[in-house]
Amino acid sequence: MTPGGYLSYSTASIRGYYPDQHDKPNQDAALSCVFENENGNSYLFSVYDGHGPSGDQCAIYASRTIPKLFEIESTNTDVTAVLEEIHLLTHQQLMDDPGIDDSLSGSTAVSLIIKGTQCYISNLGDSTCIIGSRAADG
C-alpha cells in the first residue's frame, strides 16, 4: 500500500438455494487479517468455497489454518513460495484430520496478500479475486 493510502474491504456470503435441503449449511468462509512485523504490515484476504457433503467443514478448516501458517511465514520475502507452501500444508493437514471426512469434499481458496505496494494472488479452484482502486479525486 502506498504511504498515506488507506484500505477498505468487505465480504458477504449467502447460502445457495437448495429447495430439498433447508438445513444445509452455508459452505463459504472468508477472512481478513493484518500481520504487523518489522518489515511493515502484511494483509491477507481469503475466500473459501466448500464443496461436497463436508464442504462447510473443509472451508472453515482452511479459513482457520491458512492465517496461522501465514503469520508464521509473514516475514519471509518470497511471498509466492509462502502462498504455495501454506496452501499445500493446509491441504495435507486437512487430509490427515480424522474429524473431517474429505473423501468427497473440499474447498476452493482464493487469497490476496498485500505487502508494501505489491499484491499477490493465489487461486485454487473456481473462486475469483477482484481488485479495484480509486484516485484521490474520486
N, CA and C atoms as an extended XYZ file, in Angstrom:
414
Properties=species:S:1:pos:R:3:atomname:S:1:resname:S:1:resid:I:1 pbc="F F F"
N         0.848       -1.162        0.000 N   MET     1
C         0.000        0.000        0.000 CA  MET     1
C         0.899        1.231        0.000 C   MET     1
N         0.505        2.237       -0.716 N   THR     2
C         1.323        3.440       -0.781 CA  THR     2
C         1.247        4.211        0.529 C   THR     2
N         2.329        4.911        0.884 N   PRO     3
C         2.310        5.702        2.113 CA  PRO     3
C         1.161        6.705        2.096 C   PRO     3
N         0.453        6.794        3.193 N   GLY     4
C        -0.683        7.704        3.285 CA  GLY     4
C        -1.957        7.140        2.684 C   GLY     4
N        -1.872        5.976        2.080 N   GLY     5
C        -3.055        5.357        1.484 CA  GLY     5
C        -3.904        4.677        2.543 C   GLY     5
N        -5.071        4.283        2.154 N   TYR     6
C        -5.934        3.556        3.075 CA  TYR     6
C        -6.556        2.381        2.336 C   TYR     6
N        -7.047        1.483        3.105 N   LEU     7
C        -7.588        0.235        2.578 CA  LEU     7
C        -8.982        0.036        3.143 C   LEU     7
N        -9.929       -0.250        2.273 N   SER     8
C       -11.263       -0.621        2.740 CA  SER     8
C       -11.642       -1.921        2.049 C   SER     8
N       -12.419       -2.739        2.738 N   TYR     9
C       -12.777       -4.027        2.191 CA  TYR     9
C       -14.066       -4.509        2.837 C   TYR     9
N       -14.685       -5.472        2.193 N   SER    10
C       -15.881       -6.084        2.768 CA  SER    10
C       -16.020       -7.493        2.212 C   SER    10
N       -16.775       -8.305        2.901 N   THR    11
C       -17.111       -9.640        2.419 CA  THR    11
C       -18.593       -9.873        2.683 C   THR    11
N       -19.176      -10.692        1.859 N   ALA    12
C       -20.575      -11.072        2.045 CA  ALA    12
C       -20.740      -12.498        1.542 C   ALA    12
N       -21.632      -13.221        2.151 N   SER    13
C       -21.875      -14.590        1.737 CA  SER    13
C       -23.327      -14.934        1.995 C   SER    13
N       -23.895      -15.688        1.100 N   ILE    14
C       -25.253      -16.165        1.279 CA  ILE    14
C       -25.302      -17.621        0.837 C   ILE    14
N       -25.971      -18.419        1.609 N   ARG    15
C       -26.079      -19.850        1.288 CA  ARG    15
C       -26.835      -20.010       -0.023 C   ARG    15
N       -26.381      -20.957       -0.823 N   GLY    16
C       -27.065      -21.263       -2.071 CA  GLY    16
C       -28.465      -21.809       -1.818 C   GLY    16
N       -29.297      -21.793       -2.833 N   TYR    17
C       -30.681      -22.249       -2.717 CA  TYR    17
C       -30.750      -23.742       -2.986 C   TYR    17
N       -31.153      -24.477       -1.988 N   TYR    18
C       -31.332      -25.923       -2.081 CA  TYR    18
C       -32.740      -26.240       -1.586 C   TYR    18
N       -33.725      -26.307       -2.483 N   PRO    19
C       -35.121      -26.459       -2.045 CA  PRO    19
C       -35.393      -27.729       -1.251 C   PRO    19
N       -34.604      -28.765       -1.460 N   ASP    20
C       -34.826      -30.017       -0.739 CA  ASP    20
C       -33.941      -30.159        0.491 C   ASP    20
N       -33.089      -29.159        0.763 N   GLN    21
C       -32.164      -29.227        1.900 CA  GLN    21
C       -32.181      -27.897        2.658 C   GLN    21
N       -33.267      -27.648        3.367 N   HIS    22
C       -33.429      -26.373        4.071 CA  HIS    22
C       -32.411      -26.161        5.185 C   HIS    22
N       -31.853      -27.241        5.705 N   ASP    23
C       -30.890      -27.128        6.799 CA  ASP    23
C       -29.442      -27.201        6.328 C   ASP    23
N       -29.221      -27.222        5.020 N   LYS    24
C       -27.847      -27.318        4.510 CA  LYS    24
C       -27.071      -26.070        4.936 C   LYS    24
N       -25.885      -26.265        5.516 N   PRO    25
C       -25.117      -25.103        5.993 CA  PRO    25
C       -24.508      -24.313        4.829 C   PRO    25
N       -24.247      -23.054        5.103 N   ASN    26
C       -23.502      -22.236        4.151 CA  ASN    26
C       -22.090      -22.825        4.067 C   ASN    26
N       -21.615      -23.108        2.886 N   GLN    27
C       -20.309      -23.739        2.727 CA  GLN    27
C       -19.206      -22.733        2.407 C   GLN    27
N       -19.467      -21.455        2.620 N   ASP    28
C       -18.479      -20.413        2.358 CA  ASP    28
C       -17.825      -19.965        3.662 C   ASP    28
N       -16.589      -19.533        3.551 N   ALA    29
C       -15.881      -18.931        4.683 CA  ALA    29
C       -14.982      -17.838        4.123 C   ALA    29
N       -14.709      -16.840        4.920 N   ALA    30
C       -13.842      -15.740        4.488 CA  ALA    30
C       -13.053      -15.227        5.680 C   ALA    30
N       -11.947      -14.578        5.394 N   LEU    31
C       -11.164      -13.978        6.470 CA  LEU    31
C       -10.415      -12.758        5.964 C   LEU    31
N       -10.115      -11.880        6.888 N   SER    32
C        -9.308      -10.688        6.631 CA  SER    32
C        -8.389      -10.528        7.830 C   SER    32
N        -7.081      -10.443        7.593 N   CYS    33
C        -6.109      -10.354        8.685 CA  CYS    33
C        -5.045       -9.309        8.370 C   CYS    33
N        -4.557       -8.660        9.412 N   VAL    34
C        -3.406       -7.769        9.304 CA  VAL    34
C        -2.309       -8.357       10.180 C   VAL    34
N        -1.112       -8.503        9.594 N   PHE    35
C         0.042       -9.004       10.333 CA  PHE    35
C         1.079       -7.897       10.401 C   PHE    35
N         1.429       -7.515       11.618 N   GLU    36
C         2.422       -6.463       11.818 CA  GLU    36
C         3.763       -7.102       12.142 C   GLU    36
N         4.807       -6.648       11.469 N   ASN    37
C         6.155       -7.118       11.786 CA  ASN    37
C         7.165       -6.040       11.423 C   ASN    37
N         8.434       -6.331       11.635 N   GLU    38
C         9.482       -5.329       11.424 CA  GLU    38
C         9.610       -4.903        9.962 C   GLU    38
N         9.091       -5.687        9.035 N   ASN    39
C         9.137       -5.344        7.613 CA  ASN    39
C         7.903       -4.573        7.157 C   ASN    39
N         7.053       -4.168        8.085 N   GLY    40
C         5.817       -3.475        7.736 CA  GLY    40
C         4.640       -4.427        7.779 C   GLY    40
N         3.468       -3.886        7.614 N   ASN    41
C         2.249       -4.691        7.679 CA  ASN    41
C         2.080       -5.541        6.432 C   ASN    41
N         1.493       -6.704        6.631 N   SER    42
C         1.037       -7.565        5.538 CA  SER    42
C        -0.451       -7.774        5.747 C   SER    42
N        -1.182       -7.823        4.660 N   TYR    43
C        -2.624       -8.011        4.712 CA  TYR    43
C        -2.970       -9.299        3.984 C   TYR    43
N        -3.815      -10.104        4.593 N   LEU    44
C        -4.250      -11.360        3.997 CA  LEU    44
C        -5.771      -11.359        3.917 C   LEU    44
N        -6.275      -11.568        2.717 N   PHE    45
C        -7.715      -11.697        2.482 CA  PHE    45
C        -7.940      -13.011        1.754 C   PHE    45
N        -8.885      -13.814        2.218 N   SER    46
C        -9.147      -15.103        1.589 CA  SER    46
C       -10.636      -15.405        1.591 C   SER    46
N       -11.043      -16.156        0.569 N   VAL    47
C       -12.407      -16.669        0.473 CA  VAL    47
C       -12.302      -18.154        0.166 C   VAL    47
N       -13.128      -18.933        0.835 N   TYR    48
C       -13.138      -20.382        0.674 CA  TYR    48
C       -14.556      -20.820        0.336 C   TYR    48
N       -14.684      -21.660       -0.663 N   ASP    49
C       -15.985      -22.154       -1.106 CA  ASP    49
C       -15.982      -23.669       -1.013 C   ASP    49
N       -16.633      -24.186        0.019 N   GLY    50
C       -16.663      -25.627        0.244 CA  GLY    50
C       -17.540      -26.348       -0.759 C   GLY    50
N       -17.164      -27.575       -1.059 N   HIS    51
C       -17.916      -28.429       -1.982 CA  HIS    51
C       -18.053      -29.809       -1.363 C   HIS    51
N       -19.181      -30.459       -1.612 N   GLY    52
C       -19.383      -31.824       -1.143 CA  GLY    52
C       -20.070      -31.873        0.208 C   GLY    52
N       -20.319      -33.091        0.693 N   PRO    53
C       -21.057      -33.274        1.947 CA  PRO    53
C       -20.419      -32.590        3.160 C   PRO    53
N       -19.100      -32.510        3.203 N   SER    54
C       -18.402      -31.862        4.331 CA  SER    54
C       -17.711      -30.581        3.890 C   SER    54
N       -18.197      -29.984        2.820 N   GLY    55
C       -17.564      -28.782        2.276 CA  GLY    55
C       -17.510      -27.624        3.249 C   GLY    55
N       -18.547      -27.471        4.074 N   ASP    56
C       -18.540      -26.388        5.056 CA  ASP    56
C       -17.404      -26.575        6.056 C   ASP    56
N       -17.176      -27.807        6.488 N   GLN    57
C       -16.088      -28.080        7.438 CA  GLN    57
C       -14.725      -27.851        6.788 C   GLN    57
N       -14.599      -28.213        5.522 N   CYS    58
C       -13.328      -28.007        4.809 CA  CYS    58
C       -13.026      -26.518        4.663 C   CYS    58
N       -14.040      -25.724        4.303 N   ALA    59
C       -13.850      -24.283        4.146 CA  ALA    59
C       -13.484      -23.629        5.477 C   ALA    59
N       -14.165      -24.017        6.539 N   ILE    60
C       -13.856      -23.461        7.860 CA  ILE    60
C       -12.449      -23.861        8.292 C   ILE    60
N       -12.093      -25.114        8.062 N   TYR    61
C       -10.753      -25.593        8.417 CA  TYR    61
C        -9.693      -24.743        7.715 C   TYR    61
N        -9.860      -24.539        6.419 N   ALA    62
C        -8.884      -23.742        5.665 CA  ALA    62
C        -8.841      -22.302        6.175 C   ALA    62
N        -9.999      -21.727        6.478 N   SER    63
C       -10.032      -20.327        6.926 CA  SER    63
C        -9.392      -20.141        8.297 C   SER    63
N        -9.311      -21.195        9.079 N   ARG    64
C        -8.664      -21.107       10.395 CA  ARG    64
C        -7.180      -21.463       10.334 C   ARG    64
N        -6.811      -22.318        9.381 N   THR    65
C        -5.437      -22.810        9.312 CA  THR    65
C        -4.522      -21.882        8.519 C   THR    65
N        -4.970      -21.417        7.385 N   ILE    66
C        -4.111      -20.620        6.499 CA  ILE    66
C        -3.579      -19.354        7.171 C   ILE    66
N        -4.404      -18.570        7.897 N   PRO    67
C        -3.817      -17.382        8.527 CA  PRO    67
C        -2.779      -17.700        9.604 C   PRO    67
N        -2.964      -18.802       10.317 N   LYS    68
C        -1.968      -19.193       11.326 CA  LYS    68
C        -0.636      -19.517       10.654 C   LYS    68
N        -0.700      -20.260        9.558 N   LEU    69
C         0.529      -20.606        8.837 CA  LEU    69
C         1.152      -19.371        8.195 C   LEU    69
N         0.318      -18.478        7.677 N   PHE    70
C         0.855      -17.263        7.064 CA  PHE    70
C         1.543      -16.384        8.097 C   PHE    70
N         0.971      -16.302        9.278 N   GLU    71
C         1.584      -15.471       10.323 CA  GLU    71
C         2.993      -15.965       10.657 C   GLU    71
N         3.169      -17.272       10.690 N   ILE    72
C         4.485      -17.847       10.955 CA  ILE    72
C         5.478      -17.444        9.868 C   ILE    72
N         5.001      -17.383        8.627 N   GLU    73
C         5.860      -17.102        7.480 CA  GLU    73
C         5.806      -15.648        7.016 C   GLU    73
N         5.131      -14.761        7.746 N   SER    74
C         4.875      -13.405        7.249 CA  SER    74
C         6.130      -12.565        7.043 C   SER    74
N         7.242      -12.935        7.658 N   THR    75
C         8.482      -12.179        7.437 CA  THR    75
C         9.273      -12.710        6.247 C   THR    75
N         8.864      -13.843        5.693 N   ASN    76
C         9.531      -14.414        4.524 CA  ASN    76
C         9.267      -13.505        3.327 C   ASN    76
N        10.312      -13.122        2.601 N   THR    77
C        10.156      -12.201        1.473 CA  THR    77
C         9.717      -12.889        0.188 C   THR    77
N         9.787      -14.209        0.120 N   ASP    78
C         9.346      -14.941       -1.063 CA  ASP    78
C         7.868      -15.302       -0.895 C   ASP    78
N         7.014      -14.311       -1.131 N   VAL    79
C         5.586      -14.469       -0.870 CA  VAL    79
C         4.973      -15.551       -1.747 C   VAL    79
N         5.427      -15.676       -2.970 N   THR    80
C         4.900      -16.705       -3.870 CA  THR    80
C         5.141      -18.093       -3.292 C   THR    80
N         6.334      -18.334       -2.806 N   ALA    81
C         6.654      -19.627       -2.199 CA  ALA    81
C         5.840      -19.849       -0.931 C   ALA    81
N         5.646      -18.796       -0.149 N   VAL    82
C         4.857      -18.901        1.082 CA  VAL    82
C         3.423      -19.291        0.753 C   VAL    82
N         2.830      -18.639       -0.239 N   LEU    83
C         1.457      -18.972       -0.631 CA  LEU    83
C         1.338      -20.434       -1.025 C   LEU    83
N         2.252      -20.896       -1.836 N   GLU    84
C         2.211      -22.294       -2.265 CA  GLU    84
C         2.372      -23.230       -1.069 C   GLU    84
N         3.331      -22.925       -0.209 N   GLU    85
C         3.617      -23.787        0.933 CA  GLU    85
C         2.444      -23.871        1.905 C   GLU    85
N         1.847      -22.734        2.248 N   ILE    86
C         0.777      -22.773        3.250 CA  ILE    86
C        -0.487      -23.438        2.710 C   ILE    86
N        -0.748      -23.311        1.417 N   HIS    87
C        -1.919      -23.978        0.860 CA  HIS    87
C        -1.690      -25.494        0.768 C   HIS    87
N        -0.510      -25.899        0.355 N   LEU    88
C        -0.207      -27.330        0.306 CA  LEU    88
C        -0.211      -27.951        1.702 C   LEU    88
N         0.361      -27.258        2.668 N   LEU    89
C         0.395      -27.765        4.038 CA  LEU    89
C        -1.022      -27.851        4.623 C   LEU    89
N        -1.856      -26.849        4.346 N   THR    90
C        -3.245      -26.887        4.821 CA  THR    90
C        -3.975      -28.078        4.218 C   THR    90
N        -3.765      -28.320        2.928 N   HIS    91
C        -4.391      -29.469        2.267 CA  HIS    91
C        -3.969      -30.775        2.934 C   HIS    91
N        -2.684      -30.919        3.203 N   GLN    92
C        -2.184      -32.148        3.823 CA  GLN    92
C        -2.745      -32.313        5.236 C   GLN    92
N        -2.765      -31.227        6.007 N   GLN    93
C        -3.291      -31.298        7.367 CA  GLN    93
C        -4.782      -31.632        7.377 C   GLN    93
N        -5.525      -31.099        6.414 N   LEU    94
C        -6.948      -31.414        6.315 CA  LEU    94
C        -7.143      -32.894        6.011 C   LEU    94
N        -6.366      -33.427        5.087 N   MET    95
C        -6.477      -34.846        4.758 CA  MET    95
C        -6.120      -35.728        5.949 C   MET    95
N        -5.222      -35.263        6.805 N   ASP    96
C        -4.790      -36.036        7.973 CA  ASP    96
C        -5.725      -35.875        9.174 C   ASP    96
N        -6.663      -34.934        9.105 N   ASP    97
C        -7.555      -34.670       10.235 CA  ASP    97
C        -8.675      -35.720       10.260 C   ASP    97
N        -8.714      -36.575       11.290 N   PRO    98
C        -9.737      -37.632       11.331 CA  PRO    98
C       -11.138      -37.097       11.613 C   PRO    98
N       -11.250      -35.842       12.020 N   GLY    99
C       -12.553      -35.274       12.357 CA  GLY    99
C       -13.338      -34.763       11.165 C   GLY    99
N       -12.699      -34.718        9.978 N   ILE   100
C       -13.378      -34.224        8.777 CA  ILE   100
C       -13.235      -35.257        7.670 C   ILE   100
N       -14.360      -35.689        7.140 N   ASP   101
C       -14.349      -36.641        6.027 CA  ASP   101
C       -14.221      -35.849        4.727 C   ASP   101
N       -13.011      -35.792        4.205 N   ASP   102
C       -12.769      -35.034        2.977 CA  ASP   102
C       -12.683      -35.940        1.748 C   ASP   102
N       -13.137      -37.183        1.871 N   SER   103
C       -13.028      -38.114        0.757 CA  SER   103
C       -13.854      -37.655       -0.450 C   SER   103
N       -14.986      -37.006       -0.212 N   LEU   104
C       -15.823      -36.494       -1.295 CA  LEU   104
C       -16.077      -34.995       -1.142 C   LEU   104
N       -15.226      -34.320       -0.379 N   SER   105
C       -15.428      -32.906       -0.085 CA  SER   105
C       -14.108      -32.153       -0.179 C   SER   105
N       -14.218      -30.851       -0.234 N   GLY   106
C       -13.040      -29.996       -0.281 CA  GLY   106
C       -13.467      -28.544       -0.295 C   GLY   106
N       -12.540      -27.681       -0.656 N   SER   107
C       -12.823      -26.256       -0.700 CA  SER   107
C       -11.928      -25.580       -1.720 C   SER   107
N       -12.487      -24.609       -2.416 N   THR   108
C       -11.650      -23.742       -3.222 CA  THR   108
C       -10.996      -22.747       -2.266 C   THR   108
N       -10.002      -22.041       -2.739 N   ALA   109
C        -9.360      -21.000       -1.931 CA  ALA   109
C        -8.807      -19.938       -2.864 C   ALA   109
N        -9.185      -18.710       -2.628 N   VAL   110
C        -8.552      -17.596       -3.331 CA  VAL   110
C        -8.049      -16.654       -2.245 C   VAL   110
N        -6.763      -16.301       -2.338 N   SER   111
C        -6.138      -15.467       -1.317 CA  SER   111
C        -5.434      -14.292       -1.965 C   SER   111
N        -5.512      -13.162       -1.314 N   LEU   112
C        -4.806      -11.951       -1.727 CA  LEU   112
C        -3.917      -11.528       -0.574 C   LEU   112
N        -2.652      -11.337       -0.867 N   ILE   113
C        -1.720      -10.802        0.122 CA  ILE   113
C        -1.219       -9.462       -0.397 C   ILE   113
N        -1.259       -8.465        0.468 N   ILE   114
C        -0.692       -7.154        0.147 CA  ILE   114
C         0.487       -6.944        1.077 C   ILE   114
N         1.661       -6.754        0.486 N   LYS   115
C         2.895       -6.461        1.227 CA  LYS   115
C         3.504       -5.237        0.576 C   LYS   115
N         3.551       -4.148        1.322 N   GLY   116
C         4.068       -2.912        0.741 CA  GLY   116
C         3.168       -2.468       -0.398 C   GLY   116
N         3.739       -2.278       -1.575 N   THR   117
C         2.965       -1.867       -2.742 CA  THR   117
C         2.684       -3.031       -3.687 C   THR   117
N         2.989       -4.259       -3.253 N   GLN   118
C         2.816       -5.442       -4.093 CA  GLN   118
C         1.589       -6.249       -3.668 C   GLN   118
N         0.886       -6.786       -4.662 N   CYS   119
C        -0.246       -7.679       -4.430 CA  CYS   119
C         0.112       -9.057       -4.983 C   CYS   119
N        -0.228      -10.082       -4.235 N   TYR   120
C        -0.001      -11.465       -4.637 CA  TYR   120
C        -1.321      -12.206       -4.516 C   TYR   120
N        -1.683      -12.950       -5.547 N   ILE   121
C        -2.946      -13.678       -5.544 CA  ILE   121
C        -2.682      -15.160       -5.758 C   ILE   121
N        -3.339      -15.970       -4.949 N   SER   122
C        -3.284      -17.419       -5.080 CA  SER   122
C        -4.700      -17.901       -5.320 C   SER   122
N        -4.878      -18.770       -6.297 N   ASN   123
C        -6.215      -19.248       -6.625 CA  ASN   123
C        -6.196      -20.753       -6.804 C   ASN   123
N        -6.986      -21.447       -6.003 N   LEU   124
C        -7.151      -22.894       -6.126 CA  LEU   124
C        -8.635      -23.164       -6.320 C   LEU   124
N        -9.014      -23.526       -7.511 N   GLY   125
C       -10.416      -23.811       -7.779 CA  GLY   125
C       -11.073      -22.736       -8.606 C   GLY   125
N       -12.379      -22.572       -8.421 N   ASP   126
C       -13.153      -21.696       -9.289 CA  ASP   126
C       -13.556      -20.374       -8.647 C   ASP   126
N       -12.898      -19.952       -7.605 N   SER   127
C       -13.183      -18.659       -6.981 CA  SER   127
C       -12.357      -17.569       -7.658 C   SER   127
N       -12.796      -16.323       -7.502 N   THR   128
C       -12.170      -15.195       -8.187 CA  THR   128
C       -11.862      -14.068       -7.220 C   THR   128
N       -10.790      -13.359       -7.494 N   CYS   129
C       -10.413      -12.186       -6.718 CA  CYS   129
C       -10.539      -10.954       -7.618 C   CYS   129
N       -11.182       -9.905       -7.120 N   ILE   130
C       -11.315       -8.659       -7.867 CA  ILE   130
C       -10.663       -7.559       -7.047 C   ILE   130
N        -9.774       -6.807       -7.680 N   ILE   131
C        -9.090       -5.707       -7.012 CA  ILE   131
C        -9.461       -4.416       -7.732 C   ILE   131
N        -9.757       -3.402       -6.971 N   GLY   132
C       -10.069       -2.096       -7.560 CA  GLY   132
C        -9.294       -1.010       -6.846 C   GLY   132
N        -9.185        0.113       -7.487 N   SER   133
C        -8.542        1.268       -6.854 CA  SER   133
C        -9.308        2.521       -7.284 C   SER   133
N        -9.100        3.573       -6.526 N   ARG   134
C        -9.767        4.834       -6.809 CA  ARG   134
C        -8.774        5.949       -6.585 C   ARG   134
N        -8.744        6.880       -7.503 N   ALA   135
C        -7.866        8.046       -7.369 CA  ALA   135
C        -8.378        8.944       -6.241 C   ALA   135
N        -7.494        9.758       -5.707 N   ALA   136
C        -7.849       10.626       -4.585 CA  ALA   136
C        -9.008       11.558       -4.945 C   ALA   136
N        -9.148       11.933       -6.211 N   ASP   137
C       -10.210       12.853       -6.611 CA  ASP   137
C       -11.506       12.129       -6.998 C   ASP   137
N       -11.575       10.831       -6.696 N   GLY   138
C       -12.802       10.082       -6.869 CA  GLY   138
C       -12.872        9.319       -8.126 C   GLY   138
